Coordinates of C-alpha atoms and ligand atoms in Angstrom, one line a residue:
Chain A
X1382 CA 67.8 54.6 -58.8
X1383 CA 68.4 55.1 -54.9
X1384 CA 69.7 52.1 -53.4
X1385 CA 68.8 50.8 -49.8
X1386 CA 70.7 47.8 -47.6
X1387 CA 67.9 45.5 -47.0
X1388 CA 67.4 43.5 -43.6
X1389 CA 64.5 41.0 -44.4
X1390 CA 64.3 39.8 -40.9
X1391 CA 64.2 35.8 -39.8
X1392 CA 60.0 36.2 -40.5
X1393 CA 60.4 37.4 -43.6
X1394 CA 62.9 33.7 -44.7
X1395 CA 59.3 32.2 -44.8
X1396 CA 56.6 32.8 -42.7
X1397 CA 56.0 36.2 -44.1
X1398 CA 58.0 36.0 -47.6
X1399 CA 54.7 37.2 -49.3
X1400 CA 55.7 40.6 -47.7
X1401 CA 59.1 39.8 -49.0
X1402 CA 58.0 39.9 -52.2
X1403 CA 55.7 42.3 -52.0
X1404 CA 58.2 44.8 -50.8
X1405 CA 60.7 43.7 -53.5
X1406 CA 57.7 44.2 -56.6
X1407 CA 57.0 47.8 -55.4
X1408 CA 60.3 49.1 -54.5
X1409 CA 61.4 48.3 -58.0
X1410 CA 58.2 49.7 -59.6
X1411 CA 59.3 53.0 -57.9
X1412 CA 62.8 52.7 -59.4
X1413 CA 64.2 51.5 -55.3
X1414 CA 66.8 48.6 -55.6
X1415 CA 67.0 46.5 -52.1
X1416 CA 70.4 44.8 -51.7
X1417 CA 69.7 42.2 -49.2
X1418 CA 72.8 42.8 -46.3
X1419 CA 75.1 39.8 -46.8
X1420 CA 75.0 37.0 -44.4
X1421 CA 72.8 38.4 -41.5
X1422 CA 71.9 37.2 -38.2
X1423 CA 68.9 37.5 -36.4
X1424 CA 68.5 41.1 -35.0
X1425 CA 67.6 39.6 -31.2
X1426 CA 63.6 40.6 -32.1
X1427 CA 62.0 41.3 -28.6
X1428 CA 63.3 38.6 -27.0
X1429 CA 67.1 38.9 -26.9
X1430 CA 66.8 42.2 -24.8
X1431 CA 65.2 40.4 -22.0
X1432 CA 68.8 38.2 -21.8
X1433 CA 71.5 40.7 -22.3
X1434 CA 71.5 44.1 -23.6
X1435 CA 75.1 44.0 -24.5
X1436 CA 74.9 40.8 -26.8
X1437 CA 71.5 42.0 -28.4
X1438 CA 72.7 45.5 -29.0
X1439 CA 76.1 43.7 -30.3
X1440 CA 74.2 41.3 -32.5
X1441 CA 72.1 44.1 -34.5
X1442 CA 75.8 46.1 -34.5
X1443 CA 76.8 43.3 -36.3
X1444 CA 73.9 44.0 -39.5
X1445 CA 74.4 47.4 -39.2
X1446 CA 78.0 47.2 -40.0
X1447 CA 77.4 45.1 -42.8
X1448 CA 75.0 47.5 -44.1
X1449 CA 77.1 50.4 -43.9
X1450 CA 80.4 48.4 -45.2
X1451 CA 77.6 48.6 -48.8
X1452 CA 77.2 51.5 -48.4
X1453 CA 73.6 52.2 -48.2
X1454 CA 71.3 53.0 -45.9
X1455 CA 69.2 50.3 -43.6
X1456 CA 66.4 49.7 -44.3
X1457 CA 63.9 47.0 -42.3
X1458 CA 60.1 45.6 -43.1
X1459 CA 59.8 44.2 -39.5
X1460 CA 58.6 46.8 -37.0
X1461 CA 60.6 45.0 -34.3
X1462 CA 63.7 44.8 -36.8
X1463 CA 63.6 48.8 -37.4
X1464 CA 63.0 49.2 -33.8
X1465 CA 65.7 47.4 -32.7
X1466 CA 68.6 48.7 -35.5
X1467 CA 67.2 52.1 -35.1
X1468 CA 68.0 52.4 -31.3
X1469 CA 71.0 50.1 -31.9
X1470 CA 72.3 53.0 -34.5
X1471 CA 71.7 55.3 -32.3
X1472 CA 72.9 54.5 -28.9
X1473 CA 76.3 53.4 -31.1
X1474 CA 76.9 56.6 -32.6
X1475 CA 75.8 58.8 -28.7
X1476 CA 78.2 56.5 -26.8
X1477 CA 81.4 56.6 -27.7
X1478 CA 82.5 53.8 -25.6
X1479 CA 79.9 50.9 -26.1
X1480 CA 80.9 52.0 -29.6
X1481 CA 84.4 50.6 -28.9
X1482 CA 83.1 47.9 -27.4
X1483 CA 80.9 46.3 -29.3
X1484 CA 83.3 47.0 -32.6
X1485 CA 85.9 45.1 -30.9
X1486 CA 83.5 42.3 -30.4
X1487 CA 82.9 42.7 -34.5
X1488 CA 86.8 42.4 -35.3
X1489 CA 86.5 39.0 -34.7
X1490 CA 84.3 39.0 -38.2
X1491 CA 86.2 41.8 -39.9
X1492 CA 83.6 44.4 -39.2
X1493 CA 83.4 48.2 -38.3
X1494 CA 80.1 50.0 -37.7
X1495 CA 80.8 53.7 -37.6
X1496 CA 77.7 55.0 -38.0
X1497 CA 77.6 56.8 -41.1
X1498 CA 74.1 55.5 -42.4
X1499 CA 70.5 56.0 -41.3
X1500 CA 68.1 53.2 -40.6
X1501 CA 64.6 53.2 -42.1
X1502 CA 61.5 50.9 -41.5
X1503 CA 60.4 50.6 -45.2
X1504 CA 57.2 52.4 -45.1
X1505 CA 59.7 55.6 -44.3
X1506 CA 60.8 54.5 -47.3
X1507 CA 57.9 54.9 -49.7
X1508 CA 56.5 58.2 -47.7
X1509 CA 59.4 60.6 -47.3
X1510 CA 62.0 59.3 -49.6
X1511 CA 59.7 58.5 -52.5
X1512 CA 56.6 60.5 -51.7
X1513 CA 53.1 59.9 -51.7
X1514 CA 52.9 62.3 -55.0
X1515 CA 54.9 60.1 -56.6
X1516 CA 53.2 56.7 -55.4
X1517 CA 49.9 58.0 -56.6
X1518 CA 51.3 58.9 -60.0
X1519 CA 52.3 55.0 -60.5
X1520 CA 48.9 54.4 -59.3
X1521 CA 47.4 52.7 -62.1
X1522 CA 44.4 50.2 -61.0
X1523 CA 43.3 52.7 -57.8
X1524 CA 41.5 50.8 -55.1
X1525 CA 38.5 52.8 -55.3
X1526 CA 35.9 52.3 -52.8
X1527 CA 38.0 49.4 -50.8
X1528 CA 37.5 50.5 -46.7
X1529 CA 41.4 49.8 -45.3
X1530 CA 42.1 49.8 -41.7
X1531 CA 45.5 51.0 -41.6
X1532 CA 47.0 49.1 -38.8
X1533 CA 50.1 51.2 -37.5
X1534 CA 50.7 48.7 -34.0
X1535 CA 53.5 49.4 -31.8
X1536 CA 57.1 49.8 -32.8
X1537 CA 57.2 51.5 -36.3
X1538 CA 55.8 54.7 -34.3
X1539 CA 57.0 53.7 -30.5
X1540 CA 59.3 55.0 -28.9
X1541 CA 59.6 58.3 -30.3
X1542 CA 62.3 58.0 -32.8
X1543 CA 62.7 61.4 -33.8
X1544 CA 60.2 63.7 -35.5
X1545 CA 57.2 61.4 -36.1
X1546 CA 53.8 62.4 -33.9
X1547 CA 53.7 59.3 -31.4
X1548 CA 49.9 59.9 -30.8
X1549 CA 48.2 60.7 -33.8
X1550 CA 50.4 59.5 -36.9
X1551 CA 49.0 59.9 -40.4
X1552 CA 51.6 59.0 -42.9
X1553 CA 49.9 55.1 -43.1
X1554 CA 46.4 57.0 -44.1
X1555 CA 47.9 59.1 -46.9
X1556 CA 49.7 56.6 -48.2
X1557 CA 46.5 54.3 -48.4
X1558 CA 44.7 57.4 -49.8
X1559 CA 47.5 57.5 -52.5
X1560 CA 46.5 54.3 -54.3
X1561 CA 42.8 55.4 -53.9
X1562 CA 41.4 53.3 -51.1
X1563 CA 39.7 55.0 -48.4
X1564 CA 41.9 54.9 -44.9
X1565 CA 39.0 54.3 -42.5
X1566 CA 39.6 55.7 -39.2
X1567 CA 38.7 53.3 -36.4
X1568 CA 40.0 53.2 -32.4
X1569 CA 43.0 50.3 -32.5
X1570 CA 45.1 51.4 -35.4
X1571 CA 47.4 52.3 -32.8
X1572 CA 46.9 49.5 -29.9
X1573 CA 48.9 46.8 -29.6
X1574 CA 48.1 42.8 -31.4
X1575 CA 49.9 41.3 -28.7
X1576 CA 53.4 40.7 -30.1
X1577 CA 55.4 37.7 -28.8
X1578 CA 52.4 37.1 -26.2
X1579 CA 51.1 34.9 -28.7
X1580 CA 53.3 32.2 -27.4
X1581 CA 54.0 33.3 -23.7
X1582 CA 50.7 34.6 -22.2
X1583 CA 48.3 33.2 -24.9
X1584 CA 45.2 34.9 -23.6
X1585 CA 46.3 38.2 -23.4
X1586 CA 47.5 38.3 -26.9
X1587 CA 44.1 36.4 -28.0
X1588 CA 41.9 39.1 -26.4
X1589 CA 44.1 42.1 -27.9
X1590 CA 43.7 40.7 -31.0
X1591 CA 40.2 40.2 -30.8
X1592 CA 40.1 43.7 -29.5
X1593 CA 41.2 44.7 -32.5
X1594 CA 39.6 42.7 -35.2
X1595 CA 36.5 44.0 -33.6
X1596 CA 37.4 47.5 -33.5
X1597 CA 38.1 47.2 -37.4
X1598 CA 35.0 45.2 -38.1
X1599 CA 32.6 47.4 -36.3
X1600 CA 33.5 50.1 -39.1
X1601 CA 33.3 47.8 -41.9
X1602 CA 36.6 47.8 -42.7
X1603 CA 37.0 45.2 -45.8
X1604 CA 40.5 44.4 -45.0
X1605 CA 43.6 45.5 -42.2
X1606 CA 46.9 46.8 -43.7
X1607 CA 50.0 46.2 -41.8
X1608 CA 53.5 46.8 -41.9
X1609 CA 55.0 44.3 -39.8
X1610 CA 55.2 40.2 -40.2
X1611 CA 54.1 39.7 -36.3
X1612 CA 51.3 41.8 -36.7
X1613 CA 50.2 40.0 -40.0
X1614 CA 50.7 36.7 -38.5
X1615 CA 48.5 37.6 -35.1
X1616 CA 45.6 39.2 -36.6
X1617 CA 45.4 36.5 -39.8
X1618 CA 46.8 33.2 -38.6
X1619 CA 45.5 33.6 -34.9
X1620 CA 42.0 34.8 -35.9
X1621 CA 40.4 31.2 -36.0
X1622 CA 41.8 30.6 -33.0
X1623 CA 40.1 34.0 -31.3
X1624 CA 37.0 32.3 -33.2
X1625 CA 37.5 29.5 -31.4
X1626 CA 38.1 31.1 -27.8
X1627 CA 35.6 33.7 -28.2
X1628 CA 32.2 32.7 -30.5
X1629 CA 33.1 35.1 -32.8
X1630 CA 33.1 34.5 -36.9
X1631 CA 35.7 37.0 -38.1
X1632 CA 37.0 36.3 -41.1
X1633 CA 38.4 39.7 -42.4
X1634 CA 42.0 39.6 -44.6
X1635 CA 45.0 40.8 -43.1
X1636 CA 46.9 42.4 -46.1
X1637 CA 50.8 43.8 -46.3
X1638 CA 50.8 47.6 -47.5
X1639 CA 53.1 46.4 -49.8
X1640 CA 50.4 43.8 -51.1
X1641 CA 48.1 47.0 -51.5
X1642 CA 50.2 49.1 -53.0
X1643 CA 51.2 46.0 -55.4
X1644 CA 47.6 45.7 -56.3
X1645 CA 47.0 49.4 -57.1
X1646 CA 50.5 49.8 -59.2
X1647 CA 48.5 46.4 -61.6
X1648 CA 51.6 44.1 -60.6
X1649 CA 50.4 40.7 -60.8
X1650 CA 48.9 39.0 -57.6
X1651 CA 51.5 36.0 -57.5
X1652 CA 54.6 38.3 -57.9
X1653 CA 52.9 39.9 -54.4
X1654 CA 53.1 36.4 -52.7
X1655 CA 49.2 36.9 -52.8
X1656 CA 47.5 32.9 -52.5
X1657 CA 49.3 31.9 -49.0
X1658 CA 47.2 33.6 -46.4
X1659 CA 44.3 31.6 -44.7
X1660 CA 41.5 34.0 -44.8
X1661 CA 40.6 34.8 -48.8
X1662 CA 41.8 37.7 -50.4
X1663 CA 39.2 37.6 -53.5
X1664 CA 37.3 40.3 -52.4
X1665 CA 39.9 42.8 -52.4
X1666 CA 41.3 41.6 -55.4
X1667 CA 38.0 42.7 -57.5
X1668 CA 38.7 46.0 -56.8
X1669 CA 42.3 46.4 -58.6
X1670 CA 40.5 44.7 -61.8
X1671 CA 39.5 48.2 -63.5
X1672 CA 42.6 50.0 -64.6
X1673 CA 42.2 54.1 -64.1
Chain B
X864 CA 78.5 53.2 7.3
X865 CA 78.2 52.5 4.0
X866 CA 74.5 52.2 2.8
X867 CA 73.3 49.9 0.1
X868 CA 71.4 51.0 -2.8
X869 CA 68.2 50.4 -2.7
X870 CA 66.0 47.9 -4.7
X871 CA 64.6 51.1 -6.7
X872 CA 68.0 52.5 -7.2
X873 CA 69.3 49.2 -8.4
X874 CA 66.4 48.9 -10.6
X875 CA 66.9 52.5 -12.1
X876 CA 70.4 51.7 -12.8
X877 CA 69.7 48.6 -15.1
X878 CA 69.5 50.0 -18.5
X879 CA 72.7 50.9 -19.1
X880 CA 72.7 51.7 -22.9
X881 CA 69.9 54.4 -22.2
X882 CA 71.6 55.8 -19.3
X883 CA 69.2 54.7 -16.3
X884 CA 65.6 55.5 -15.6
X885 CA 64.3 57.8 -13.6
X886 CA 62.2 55.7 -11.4
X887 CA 61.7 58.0 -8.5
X888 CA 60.1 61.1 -10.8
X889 CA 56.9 58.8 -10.8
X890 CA 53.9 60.6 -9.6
X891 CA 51.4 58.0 -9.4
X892 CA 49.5 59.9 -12.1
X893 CA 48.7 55.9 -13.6
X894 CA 48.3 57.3 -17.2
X895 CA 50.4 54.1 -17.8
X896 CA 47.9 51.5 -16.3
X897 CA 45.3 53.7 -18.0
X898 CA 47.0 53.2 -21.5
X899 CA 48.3 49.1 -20.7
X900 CA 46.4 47.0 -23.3
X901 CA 47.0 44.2 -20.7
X902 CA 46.6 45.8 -17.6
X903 CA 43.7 43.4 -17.3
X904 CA 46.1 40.3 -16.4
X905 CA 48.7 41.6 -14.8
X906 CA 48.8 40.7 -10.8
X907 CA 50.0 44.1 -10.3
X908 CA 49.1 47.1 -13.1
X909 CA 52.6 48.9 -14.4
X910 CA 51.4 52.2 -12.0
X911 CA 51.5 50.0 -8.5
X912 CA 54.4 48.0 -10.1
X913 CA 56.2 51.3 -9.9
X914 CA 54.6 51.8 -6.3
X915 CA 56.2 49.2 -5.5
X916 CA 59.6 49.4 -7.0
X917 CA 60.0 52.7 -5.4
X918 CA 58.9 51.6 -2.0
X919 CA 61.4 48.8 -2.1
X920 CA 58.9 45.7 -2.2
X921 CA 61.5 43.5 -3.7
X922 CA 60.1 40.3 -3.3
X923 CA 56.2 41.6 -4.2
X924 CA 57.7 42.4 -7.5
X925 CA 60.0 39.7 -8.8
X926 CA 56.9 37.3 -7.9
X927 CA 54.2 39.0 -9.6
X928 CA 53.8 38.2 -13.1
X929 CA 53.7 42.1 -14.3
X930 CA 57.1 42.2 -16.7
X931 CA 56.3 38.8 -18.1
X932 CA 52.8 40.2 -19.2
X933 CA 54.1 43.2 -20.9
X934 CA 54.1 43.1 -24.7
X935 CA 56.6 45.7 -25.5
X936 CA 54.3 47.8 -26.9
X937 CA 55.7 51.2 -25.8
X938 CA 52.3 53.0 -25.0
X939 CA 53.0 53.6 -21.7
X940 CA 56.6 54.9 -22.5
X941 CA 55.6 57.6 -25.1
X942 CA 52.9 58.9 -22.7
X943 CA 54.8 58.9 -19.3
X944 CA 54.8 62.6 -17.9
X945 CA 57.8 62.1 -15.8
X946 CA 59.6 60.4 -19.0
X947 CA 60.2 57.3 -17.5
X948 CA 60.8 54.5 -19.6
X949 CA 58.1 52.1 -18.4
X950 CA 58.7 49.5 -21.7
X951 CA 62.4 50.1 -20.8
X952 CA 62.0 48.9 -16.9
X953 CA 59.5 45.6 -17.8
X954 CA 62.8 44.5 -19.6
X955 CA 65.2 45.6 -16.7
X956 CA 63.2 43.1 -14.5
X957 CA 63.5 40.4 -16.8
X958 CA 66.8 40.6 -16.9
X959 CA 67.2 41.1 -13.5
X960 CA 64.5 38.3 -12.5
X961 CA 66.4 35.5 -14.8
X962 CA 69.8 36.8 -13.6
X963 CA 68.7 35.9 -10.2
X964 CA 66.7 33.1 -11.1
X965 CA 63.8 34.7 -9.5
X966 CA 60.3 34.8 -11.3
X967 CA 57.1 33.3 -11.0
X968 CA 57.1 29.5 -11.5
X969 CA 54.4 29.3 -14.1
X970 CA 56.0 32.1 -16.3
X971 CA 56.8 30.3 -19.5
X972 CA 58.8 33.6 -20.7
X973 CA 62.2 32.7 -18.9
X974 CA 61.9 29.2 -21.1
X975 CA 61.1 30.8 -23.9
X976 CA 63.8 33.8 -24.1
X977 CA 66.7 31.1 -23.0
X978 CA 65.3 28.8 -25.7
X979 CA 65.7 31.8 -28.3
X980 CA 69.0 33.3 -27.4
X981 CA 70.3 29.7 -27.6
X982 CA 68.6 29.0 -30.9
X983 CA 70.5 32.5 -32.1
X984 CA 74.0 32.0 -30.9
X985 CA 74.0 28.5 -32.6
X986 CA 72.9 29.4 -35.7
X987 CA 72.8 33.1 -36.1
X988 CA 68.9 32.8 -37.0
X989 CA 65.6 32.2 -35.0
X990 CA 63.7 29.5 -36.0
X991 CA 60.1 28.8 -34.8
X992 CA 59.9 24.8 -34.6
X993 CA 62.9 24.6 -32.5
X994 CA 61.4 27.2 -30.1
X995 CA 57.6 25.6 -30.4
X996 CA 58.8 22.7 -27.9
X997 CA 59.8 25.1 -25.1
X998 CA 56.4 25.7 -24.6
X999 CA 54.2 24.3 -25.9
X1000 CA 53.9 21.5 -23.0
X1001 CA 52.9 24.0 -20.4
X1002 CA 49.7 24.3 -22.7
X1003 CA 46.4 22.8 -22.0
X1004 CA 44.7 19.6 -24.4
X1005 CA 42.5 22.1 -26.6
X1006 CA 45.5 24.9 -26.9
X1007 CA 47.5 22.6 -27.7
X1008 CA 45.4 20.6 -30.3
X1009 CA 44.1 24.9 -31.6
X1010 CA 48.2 25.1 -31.8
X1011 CA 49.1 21.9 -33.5
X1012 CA 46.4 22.9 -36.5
X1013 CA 47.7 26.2 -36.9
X1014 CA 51.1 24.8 -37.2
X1015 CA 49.8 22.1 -39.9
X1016 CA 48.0 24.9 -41.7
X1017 CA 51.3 27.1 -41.4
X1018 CA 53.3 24.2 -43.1
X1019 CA 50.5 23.0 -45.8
X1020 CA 51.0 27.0 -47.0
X1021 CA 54.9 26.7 -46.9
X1022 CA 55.0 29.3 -44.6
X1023 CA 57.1 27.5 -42.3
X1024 CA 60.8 26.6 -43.1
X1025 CA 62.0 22.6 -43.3
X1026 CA 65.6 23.2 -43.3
X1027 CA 66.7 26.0 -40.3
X1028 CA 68.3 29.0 -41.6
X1029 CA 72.1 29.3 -40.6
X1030 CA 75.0 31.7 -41.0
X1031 CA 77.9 31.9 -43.4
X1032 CA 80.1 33.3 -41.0
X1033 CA 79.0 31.2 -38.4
X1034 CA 82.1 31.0 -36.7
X1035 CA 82.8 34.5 -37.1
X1036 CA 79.8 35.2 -35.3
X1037 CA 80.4 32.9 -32.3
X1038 CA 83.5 34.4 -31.8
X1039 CA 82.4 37.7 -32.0
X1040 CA 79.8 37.0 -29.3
X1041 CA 82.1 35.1 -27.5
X1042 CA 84.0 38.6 -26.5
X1043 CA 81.0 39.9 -25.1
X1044 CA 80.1 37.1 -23.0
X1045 CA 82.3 34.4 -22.9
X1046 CA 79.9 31.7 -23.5
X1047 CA 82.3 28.1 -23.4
X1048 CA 81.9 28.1 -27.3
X1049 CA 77.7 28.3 -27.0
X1050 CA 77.4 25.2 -28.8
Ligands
SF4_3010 S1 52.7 57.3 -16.3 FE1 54.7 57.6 -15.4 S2 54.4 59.0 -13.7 FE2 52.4 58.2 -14.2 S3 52.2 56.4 -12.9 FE3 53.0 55.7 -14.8 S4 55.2 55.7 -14.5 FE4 54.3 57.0 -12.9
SF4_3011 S1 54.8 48.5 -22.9 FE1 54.1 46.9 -21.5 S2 53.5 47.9 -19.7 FE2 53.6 49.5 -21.2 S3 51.6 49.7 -22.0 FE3 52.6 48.2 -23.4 S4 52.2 46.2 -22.5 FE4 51.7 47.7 -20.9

């Protein structure tokens, strides 16, 4: 059993705790323990690098330390989260001196990052450490004939991390393919949902998430996978209000991979946190009813 | 004589943990206003923003509401020909605009990134009602009623937190922000 340090991320304490849950079911039906990092802080999200670069970049130092003091590597759900520890990692292990200064700033809570571990958004996770082979094997109730829209958004591809292709990903298809759903293709699974714009420019972020619905919609997708709590929590709980501000009657189920993946591996629907989303889920859940 | 840098200069210098952005490369090609999702509402799209910066329009640029509008969505960044870090330079002007105290006067963004750095360095966690207030004034009757139901909905699902979240450590942590900005305690 591989073990991974786990940063659920301040969404993750409650507004998105289904994909808490989910992640936690299907990690451990793959034989993947996730030790949650002791005592973390909030990782800065977008907003803390619009303050202070040095604090921000100090305050995800401060998980990443924590992480490595276990022993494992870091691993985040939030595509903000992994953004943020992934560039934090990196910048601390390139320059030698911020290095030293932000570890003297973690002395003050008996820390040390020296950047020994690698950090991981958790899809990375299920596709290159576990496999898509392998994920289809524990494939048990396949989600034949649902129509996913694989919704990749912005930071688990962007920036350019290291090897992944920026422009025309595919790792969020196959693994949708692996628990036999059909990965629909359609023109936003790479555009953005608006992100924190949801609170400061309202209707920008209304009007990319409409955008997007519509885009998803148009090519009858019967529900949108994501892998991040913002994007789950634009597209589903801000979709009445793009009802409201547009005429439009969407009403199409924003779903965690993990959620998908839960359904397809037969682990109950409750363990997978499904029952708290606004917009029904009851469709999709008559497809993982016959078991292969 | 000595000369002082200029405003583009200063702005290419102001991400330090990347090294700097190469402002001047820009050729005006506008593949990033071509690829902004919100492009639309920005008084100045991210290509003339650049225009700008690199002709030294200082005050043109702090005013408009350009780096407020972007979403951090990095499309822009990954497709720059000259590799400039577009992203990377919305967030050198807000840190530069709310260092100076100079950024449009309806921009609810300043608010709301002071409310949340504040909200983290007290408790070590962000939580969303304590940030709602910061902003949710500067909202009109029906956004604000669309808001408040939403809110209500969020809590009748439990997917809102009664207690806020806090640290163990919590001093810990305020020291160890503490020696990289000494805050007076942030209390
Ligand atoms: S994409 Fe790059 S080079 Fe082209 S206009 Fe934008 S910043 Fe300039
Ligand atoms: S990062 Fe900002 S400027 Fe660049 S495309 Fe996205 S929203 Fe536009």
């Amino acid at each position: 059993m591989s073990t991974y340090s786990y940063f659920p991320g301040c969404s993750l304490e409650k507004m998105a705790l289904s994909y808490h849950q989910s992640a936690m079911q299907t990690t451990n039906a793959v034989g993947i323990e996730l030790k949650e990092i002791d005592d973390w802080n909030c990782c800065g999200a977008t907003t803390y690098f619009h303050v202070d670069e040095l604090l921000a970049t100090t305050l995800v130092a401060r998980n990443l330390a924590i992480a490595e003091e276990a022993g494992h590597d870091f691993v985040a759900p939030c595509s903000a989260c992994f953004k943020n520890a992934y560039f934090a990692s990196k910048y601390l292990k390139e320059d030698e001196d911020l290095a030293n200064h932000i570890n003297y700033a973690l002395e003050q809570d008996n820390l040390k990052f020296s950047g020994s571990i690698e950090v991981k958004h958790l899809m990375e996770v299920f596709v290159d450490d576990v496999g898509v082979e392998e994920i289809q094997e524990r494939t048990t109730h396949p989600l034949k004939g649902l129509r996913v829209a694989p919704y990749y958004g912005c930071q688990i591809v962007r920036p350019k991390k290291d090897h992944e292709d920026v422009e025309n990903p595919q790792f969020f298809e196959e693994l949708i393919t692996a628990i036999g759903a059909d990965a629909i293709n359609y023109a936003y699974r790479l555009r953005c949902c608006g992100g924190s714009l949801i609170i400061t420019s309202r209707e920008a972020a209304l009007t990319l998430v409409r955008n997007l619905l519509q885009s998803a919609v148009d090519i009858e997708a019967d529900v949108i996978a994501t892998a991040c709590p913002l994007c789950q929590t634009n597209l589903e709980v801000y979709q009445m209000q793009v009802n409201q501000e547009f005429g439009t009657d969407f009403s199409i189920p924003i779903m965690y991979f993990t959620q998908l993946m839960g359904l397809a591996m037969g682990l109950p629907k409750k363990k997978l946190g499904i029952g708290t989303e606004f917009i029904s889920t009851d469709k999709i859940l008559t497809y993982a009813k016959e078991a292969a | 004589m000595a000369t002082r840098p200029t405003f583009s200069e200063e702005v290419s210098n102001l991400m330090h943990a990347s090294h700097g952005n190469p402002l001047k490369t820009c050729i005006q090609c506008g593949t990033c206003s071509g690829t902004c999702p919100v492009a639309e509402f920005m008084d100045h799209t991210p290509r003339r923003l650049i225009g700008l910066i690199n002709a030294n329009q200082k005050e043109d640029v702090l005013e408009s509401n350009t780096y407020w509008y972007c979403a951090s969505c990095f499309h822009c960044t990954v497709r720059c020909p000259s590799e400039i870090d577009i992203a990377g330079l919305m967030y050198s002007l807000k840190r530069y605009s709310i260092w100076k105290h100079q950024y449009p006067e309806d921009a609810i963004g300043p608010v709301f990134s002071e409310t949340f750095v504040k909200s983290i360095l007290r408790s070590g966690r962000s939580y969303e009602p304590v940030l709602a207030p910061s902003y949710i004034f500067s909202y009109g009757v029906r956004e604000f009623l669309n808001e408040a139901a939403t809110a209500t909905n969020l809590m009748l699902k439990g997917r809102i937190p009664v207690i806020p979240p806090r640290l163990k450590r919590l001093e810990n942590f305020k020291k160890m922000a503490d020696r990289i900005i000494p805050m007076g305690g942030a209390k």
